[in-house]
Amino acid sequence: MTGLLSYKAQGIYCEAGDFFIDPWRPVDKALITHAHADHSRWGMKRYLAHHRSIPVMRHRLGEINVSGVEYEEEVNINGVKVSFHPAGHIIGSSQIRVEHKGEVWVVSGDYRTGESDHTCAPFEPVKCHAFITESTFGLPIFRWQTNESLFADMNAWWSSLARNKKNAVLFAYSLGKAQRVLAGVDPSIGPIFTHGAVENTNEVLRTDGMILPETTRITQEHKSGDIKGALIIAPPSAMGTPWMKRLQPYETAIASGWMQVRGMRRRRNADKGFVLSDHADWEGLNHAIAETGAERIYVTHGYSDIYSKYLSEQGYDARVVETEYGEEHEEKEANT
Amino acid sequence: MKRFAELISELDSTTKTTKRLAALKRYFVEVPDQDKLWCIALMTHRRPKRPVKTTLLREWAAEEAGIATWLFEDTYHIVGDLAETIALVLPNATDQSSKSLTQTIQDLIAITGAKEEEKERFVKASWRQLDKNGRFVFNKLITGGFRIGVSSKNLTKALADYTGQDVNVLAHRLMGNWTPDTTTFEELILQEDPDGDASKPYPFYLAYAVNDEVSELGAIEDWIVEDKWDGIRGQVIRRKGEIFVWSRGEELVTDKYPEFQSFMDSVPDGTVIDGEIICHDGDKPMSFGVLQTRIGRKAVSKKTLKEAPVKLIAYDILEHEGKDVRDLPQAERRKLLESVVEEADDPTLLISAVIQMQSWEELASFRALARERHSEGLMLKRANKPYKIGRKRGDWWKWKLDPLTIDAVLIYAMRGHGRRANLYTDYTFAVWNGEQLVPFTKAYSGLTDKEFARVDAFVKKNTLERFGPVRSVQPELVFEIAFEGIRASTRHKSGIALRFPRMARWREDKKADEANTLDDLKEMLDLYG
């Protein structure tokens, strides 16, 4: 990748503006697309992010030197025009638009198109010459159902367990997916409990003004049998740990785009899988890329080889770039 | 069809046996007999002949989905299951169907001989009428292989619960050569039918593995010990003037092993023998590699009969003089078997010798030499117990040899499919030949999910080149590869082929230059090949 942006050992680099976007090694100036740990890493001298990313970044990275911007607000860095645009992935998630001497590049970070909810601003396409896209679900088997039918299934699952006095344990990443679930389920079915990692994130987001249904943190005080008929949201890393004992009797489900594939459902060994993702599906990726009007497409983490070949066939100048994104971002917070 | 698709999705969406059994029973209660029978047939791998070639299905699916065939194929590789890939890439249904399972299957049978255009019309129309689950099941009816976590044991349990019959009686009834076209639910499951199907085999008794804690099994005198021969477990039936040969996979393989026709003259009618089909030169067993030249081939040439002759090494007798003798104690069945084999005096029918040792320690040292006898280890059978059904703990144990092992370097990685579709989990390993690394085997299993995730991360960060789904990586990681056998092969660059290779462990303590060499492998080939 050469031009306005290029790849260095530390991450995506803009030479004209002398800044990095989502770098994976310490640098002086880092622009951050969103607060997930694989994009927002520790050790940068100065951070720039959408202001709604900042509370979670501070929560996870501690005292950092960070400034916030609004969507569409133009920032000038060493003569390079930079702005953030909604990516529809999680709260504060942004595509970063970089303009210099009439050339426009957009780094999309992670994104999701289509329906959204109040936990995250919907994706907005941005015209550009070169577009850097993820390809987590860049295969034609990934097609998301509507939120309505997804949450109808989830509510039905929870209700039927609640009727049998069982708990419904749902594994979802604590930042992003957990809030999507909270915004989508019907809280009148029963009480909602959360794992500490999820509740810590909820607290940060509530303080920042996000409206979520009432949730109760599960603590040492809760003994097996205390909780009945509840929905319990926990990060995937809690699966199969002794922490689960106090939730008995329960059944488990995983909320993830991967649940589309039967083999993956079986590998994860949960009772049920809900196809819920904060990434774009196949149609979403294709649509988003077409809308940018870009000719050059750089495909990063995911099925990058297959997806870039597909884009080339569609007439784009598409190629694969290696990044260090897309690693399971929640393993680290298993015991928090 | 809709109800059957619901059943499959219910079975698939739980990991609990009790829930699966309940779902099956509910299905049996709700659907007509003919659908029950087809359900049983499909779950015991009795599907009609494949009505449509899978290459055509792939083409049609790509067309319907509006994607290029390479994209369909790459996607299929990742999903790992054709029926599922098709179900997922197709656009949503535009129509509905109320056909029963039986009707759907009969339609499929009816188009088997039809012209390609007619098949295409039928398949595409069916896809448009079915939702994702329905399509998945419909495709499975064509491609076969319902692996949905219902073992024949559980299927039998659910049926027993539904019909109120004994599990063991049902297990036996479900065996054999029937299809839904040759019988009815009433006949197969409900009626007493002593002179029915002459070919019907008995369910095999299977052993669990025991490790080095054999001394906990009690006094060695209580056990009958034999070699565990390395061939194909089979059942040879001599009934009503005919011979039937069944493999353990419940496949009728009579025509593949014409040698056993000699039992017509040597073994009395009404005899069923359980044993190991192996290649044998008249003097001693030949290696499994020789038998492999016969497995999978339909026609048996004269050359094959000469170069790879099979014999049956008898382990057990299940039917004697037309009577089921499975309930006799092991020791008594053994006596019967000895008399039958002796009277037969047939060079194609051998008996597995009983190994007599004074102590477990003595037996352990005998076991250590098994590979030299072309045996995989030992079988331990409790002398006073009957022949059971399926895999049961307690009375039969297999005490296998430790596998052979070699340390090798990971050089290529390919993305896995199915359960591992987003990880690099399929590896090619190499050993040193001078300064060069020579690939000699692939292995996909043996690591924990955590280890796979770490190797996956290594692969992504240390890629040298990409070839489609395959990446060559920095030769740094060393793994201990375990395998059951080794033989010469002209098809492999290294000149050797391994049997059941897998990763025994990740040798994080070793550097690449500490891996084994091609000479080490060749030495093993000389010893055990």
CSV table of N, CA and C in Angstrom, one decimal, chain A residues 139-141 143 251 258 260-267 269-271 282 302-306 309-310 313 320 322 324 327, chain B residues 12-13 15-16 19 67 70-71 74-75 78-79 84 88-91 132 136 147-148 415 418-419 421-423 461 466 468:
chain,number,residue,atom,x,y,z
A,139,LEU,N,-17.7,-13.5,3.0
A,139,LEU,CA,-18.0,-14.7,2.3
A,139,LEU,C,-19.5,-14.7,2.0
A,140,PRO,N,-20.0,-15.2,0.9
A,140,PRO,CA,-21.4,-15.1,0.6
A,140,PRO,C,-22.4,-15.9,1.5
A,141,ILE,N,-21.8,-16.6,2.4
A,141,ILE,CA,-22.7,-17.4,3.4
A,141,ILE,C,-23.2,-16.5,4.5
A,143,ARG,N,-25.1,-13.7,5.9
A,143,ARG,CA,-26.2,-12.8,5.6
A,143,ARG,C,-27.0,-12.6,6.9
A,251,GLU,N,-29.0,-22.7,30.6
A,251,GLU,CA,-28.6,-23.2,29.2
A,251,GLU,C,-27.8,-22.0,28.6
A,258,TRP,N,-20.4,-15.7,13.6
A,258,TRP,CA,-19.9,-17.1,13.3
A,258,TRP,C,-20.9,-18.1,13.5
A,260,GLN,N,-23.6,-18.4,12.3
A,260,GLN,CA,-24.2,-18.8,11.0
A,260,GLN,C,-23.7,-20.2,10.5
A,261,VAL,N,-22.5,-20.5,10.9
A,261,VAL,CA,-21.9,-21.8,10.4
A,261,VAL,C,-22.0,-22.9,11.5
A,262,ARG,N,-22.6,-24.0,11.0
A,262,ARG,CA,-23.0,-25.1,12.0
A,262,ARG,C,-21.7,-25.6,12.7
A,263,GLY,N,-20.7,-25.8,11.9
A,263,GLY,CA,-19.4,-26.3,12.5
A,263,GLY,C,-18.9,-25.4,13.6
A,264,MET,N,-19.0,-24.1,13.4
A,264,MET,CA,-18.5,-23.2,14.5
A,264,MET,C,-19.4,-23.2,15.7
A,265,ARG,N,-20.7,-23.4,15.5
A,265,ARG,CA,-21.6,-23.5,16.6
A,265,ARG,C,-21.2,-24.7,17.4
A,266,ARG,N,-20.9,-25.8,16.7
A,266,ARG,CA,-20.5,-27.0,17.4
A,266,ARG,C,-19.2,-26.9,18.1
A,267,ARG,N,-18.2,-26.2,17.5
A,267,ARG,CA,-16.9,-26.0,18.1
A,267,ARG,C,-17.1,-25.3,19.5
A,269,ASN,N,-19.6,-25.3,21.3
A,269,ASN,CA,-20.2,-26.1,22.3
A,269,ASN,C,-21.2,-25.4,23.2
A,270,ALA,N,-22.0,-24.5,22.7
A,270,ALA,CA,-23.0,-23.9,23.5
A,270,ALA,C,-24.3,-24.6,23.0
A,271,ASP,N,-25.4,-24.4,23.9
A,271,ASP,CA,-26.7,-25.0,23.5
A,271,ASP,C,-27.2,-24.4,22.3
A,282,TRP,N,-22.0,-10.0,4.0
A,282,TRP,CA,-21.5,-10.0,2.6
A,282,TRP,C,-22.1,-8.9,1.8
A,302,GLY,N,-9.7,-10.8,8.0
A,302,GLY,CA,-10.9,-11.6,7.7
A,302,GLY,C,-10.5,-12.5,6.5
A,303,TYR,N,-11.5,-12.7,5.7
A,303,TYR,CA,-11.3,-13.6,4.5
A,303,TYR,C,-10.7,-12.7,3.4
A,304,SER,N,-9.6,-12.1,3.7
A,304,SER,CA,-9.0,-11.0,2.8
A,304,SER,C,-8.7,-11.5,1.4
A,305,ASP,N,-8.1,-12.7,1.4
A,305,ASP,CA,-7.6,-13.2,0.0
A,305,ASP,C,-8.8,-13.5,-0.9
A,306,ILE,N,-9.8,-14.1,-0.3
A,306,ILE,CA,-11.0,-14.5,-1.1
A,306,ILE,C,-11.8,-13.2,-1.5
A,309,LYS,N,-10.1,-11.0,-4.1
A,309,LYS,CA,-10.2,-11.6,-5.5
A,309,LYS,C,-11.6,-11.3,-6.0
A,310,TYR,N,-12.6,-11.5,-5.2
A,310,TYR,CA,-14.0,-11.2,-5.6
A,310,TYR,C,-14.1,-9.7,-6.1
A,313,GLU,N,-12.6,-9.1,-9.4
A,313,GLU,CA,-13.5,-9.5,-10.5
A,313,GLU,C,-14.6,-8.5,-10.8
A,320,VAL,N,-4.8,-7.3,-0.9
A,320,VAL,CA,-4.8,-7.7,0.6
A,320,VAL,C,-3.7,-7.0,1.3
A,322,GLU,N,-1.8,-7.0,5.2
A,322,GLU,CA,-1.7,-7.7,6.5
A,322,GLU,C,-1.8,-6.7,7.6
A,324,GLU,N,-2.6,-6.4,12.1
A,324,GLU,CA,-2.7,-7.2,13.4
A,324,GLU,C,-4.1,-7.0,14.0
A,327,GLU,N,-7.8,-10.0,16.2
A,327,GLU,CA,-7.6,-11.0,17.3
A,327,GLU,C,-8.7,-10.9,18.3
B,12,ASP,N,-29.7,-30.7,16.4
B,12,ASP,CA,-28.4,-30.0,16.1
B,12,ASP,C,-28.2,-28.9,17.1
B,13,SER,N,-29.3,-28.4,17.7
B,13,SER,CA,-29.1,-27.2,18.5
B,13,SER,C,-29.0,-27.5,20.0
B,15,THR,N,-26.7,-30.0,23.0
B,15,THR,CA,-25.6,-31.0,23.2
B,15,THR,C,-26.0,-32.0,24.2
B,16,LYS,N,-27.2,-32.0,24.6
B,16,LYS,CA,-27.7,-32.9,25.7
B,16,LYS,C,-28.4,-34.1,25.2
B,19,LYS,N,-32.2,-34.3,25.8
B,19,LYS,CA,-33.1,-33.5,24.9
B,19,LYS,C,-33.2,-34.1,23.5
B,67,ILE,N,-23.2,-16.1,-7.9
B,67,ILE,CA,-21.8,-15.9,-7.6
B,67,ILE,C,-21.0,-16.8,-8.5
B,70,TRP,N,-15.8,-20.3,-8.6
B,70,TRP,CA,-14.6,-20.3,-7.7
B,70,TRP,C,-14.9,-19.8,-6.3
B,71,LEU,N,-15.8,-18.8,-6.3
B,71,LEU,CA,-16.2,-18.2,-5.0
B,71,LEU,C,-17.0,-19.2,-4.2
B,74,ASP,N,-14.5,-21.9,-2.9
B,74,ASP,CA,-13.7,-21.4,-1.8
B,74,ASP,C,-14.5,-21.3,-0.5
B,75,THR,N,-15.8,-20.9,-0.7
B,75,THR,CA,-16.7,-20.8,0.4
B,75,THR,C,-17.0,-22.2,1.0
B,78,ILE,N,-14.3,-23.6,3.2
B,78,ILE,CA,-14.3,-23.0,4.5
B,78,ILE,C,-15.4,-23.6,5.4
B,79,VAL,N,-16.6,-23.7,4.8
B,79,VAL,CA,-17.8,-24.2,5.5
B,79,VAL,C,-17.6,-25.7,5.8
B,84,GLU,N,-24.7,-27.6,3.6
B,84,GLU,CA,-24.8,-26.3,4.4
B,84,GLU,C,-24.4,-25.1,3.5
B,88,LEU,N,-26.8,-21.9,2.7
B,88,LEU,CA,-26.5,-20.5,3.2
B,88,LEU,C,-26.3,-19.5,2.0
B,89,VAL,N,-25.8,-20.0,0.9
B,89,VAL,CA,-25.6,-19.0,-0.2
B,89,VAL,C,-26.9,-18.6,-1.0
B,90,LEU,N,-27.8,-19.5,-1.0
B,90,LEU,CA,-29.0,-19.3,-1.8
B,90,LEU,C,-29.8,-18.1,-1.3
B,91,PRO,N,-30.5,-17.4,-2.2
B,91,PRO,CA,-31.4,-16.3,-1.7
B,91,PRO,C,-32.6,-16.9,-1.0
B,132,LYS,N,-33.9,-22.0,5.2
B,132,LYS,CA,-32.5,-22.5,5.4
B,132,LYS,C,-32.4,-23.9,5.9
B,136,PHE,N,-31.1,-27.2,3.9
B,136,PHE,CA,-30.0,-28.0,4.4
B,136,PHE,C,-30.3,-29.5,4.4
B,147,ARG,N,-24.7,-36.4,9.8
B,147,ARG,CA,-23.9,-36.5,11.0
B,147,ARG,C,-24.5,-35.4,12.0
B,148,ILE,N,-25.4,-35.8,12.8
B,148,ILE,CA,-26.0,-34.8,13.7
B,148,ILE,C,-26.0,-35.2,15.1
B,415,ARG,N,-6.2,-23.0,6.0
B,415,ARG,CA,-7.3,-22.7,6.8
B,415,ARG,C,-8.2,-24.0,7.0
B,418,GLY,N,-15.3,-26.2,8.5
B,418,GLY,CA,-16.3,-26.6,9.5
B,418,GLY,C,-16.0,-25.9,10.8
B,419,ARG,N,-15.8,-26.8,11.8
B,419,ARG,CA,-15.5,-26.3,13.1
B,419,ARG,C,-14.4,-25.2,13.2
B,421,ALA,N,-13.4,-23.0,10.7
B,421,ALA,CA,-13.4,-22.2,9.5
B,421,ALA,C,-12.6,-20.9,9.5
B,422,ASN,N,-12.4,-20.3,10.7
B,422,ASN,CA,-11.7,-19.1,10.7
B,422,ASN,C,-10.2,-19.2,11.2
B,423,LEU,N,-9.7,-20.4,11.3
B,423,LEU,CA,-8.4,-20.6,11.9
B,423,LEU,C,-7.5,-21.4,10.9
B,461,LYS,N,1.2,-14.1,11.4
B,461,LYS,CA,2.3,-13.2,11.5
B,461,LYS,C,3.6,-13.6,10.8
B,466,ARG,N,1.7,-16.9,0.0
B,466,ARG,CA,0.3,-17.5,0.0
B,466,ARG,C,0.1,-18.2,-1.3
B,468,GLY,N,-3.3,-19.5,-2.7
B,468,GLY,CA,-4.7,-19.7,-2.4
B,468,GLY,C,-4.9,-19.8,-0.9
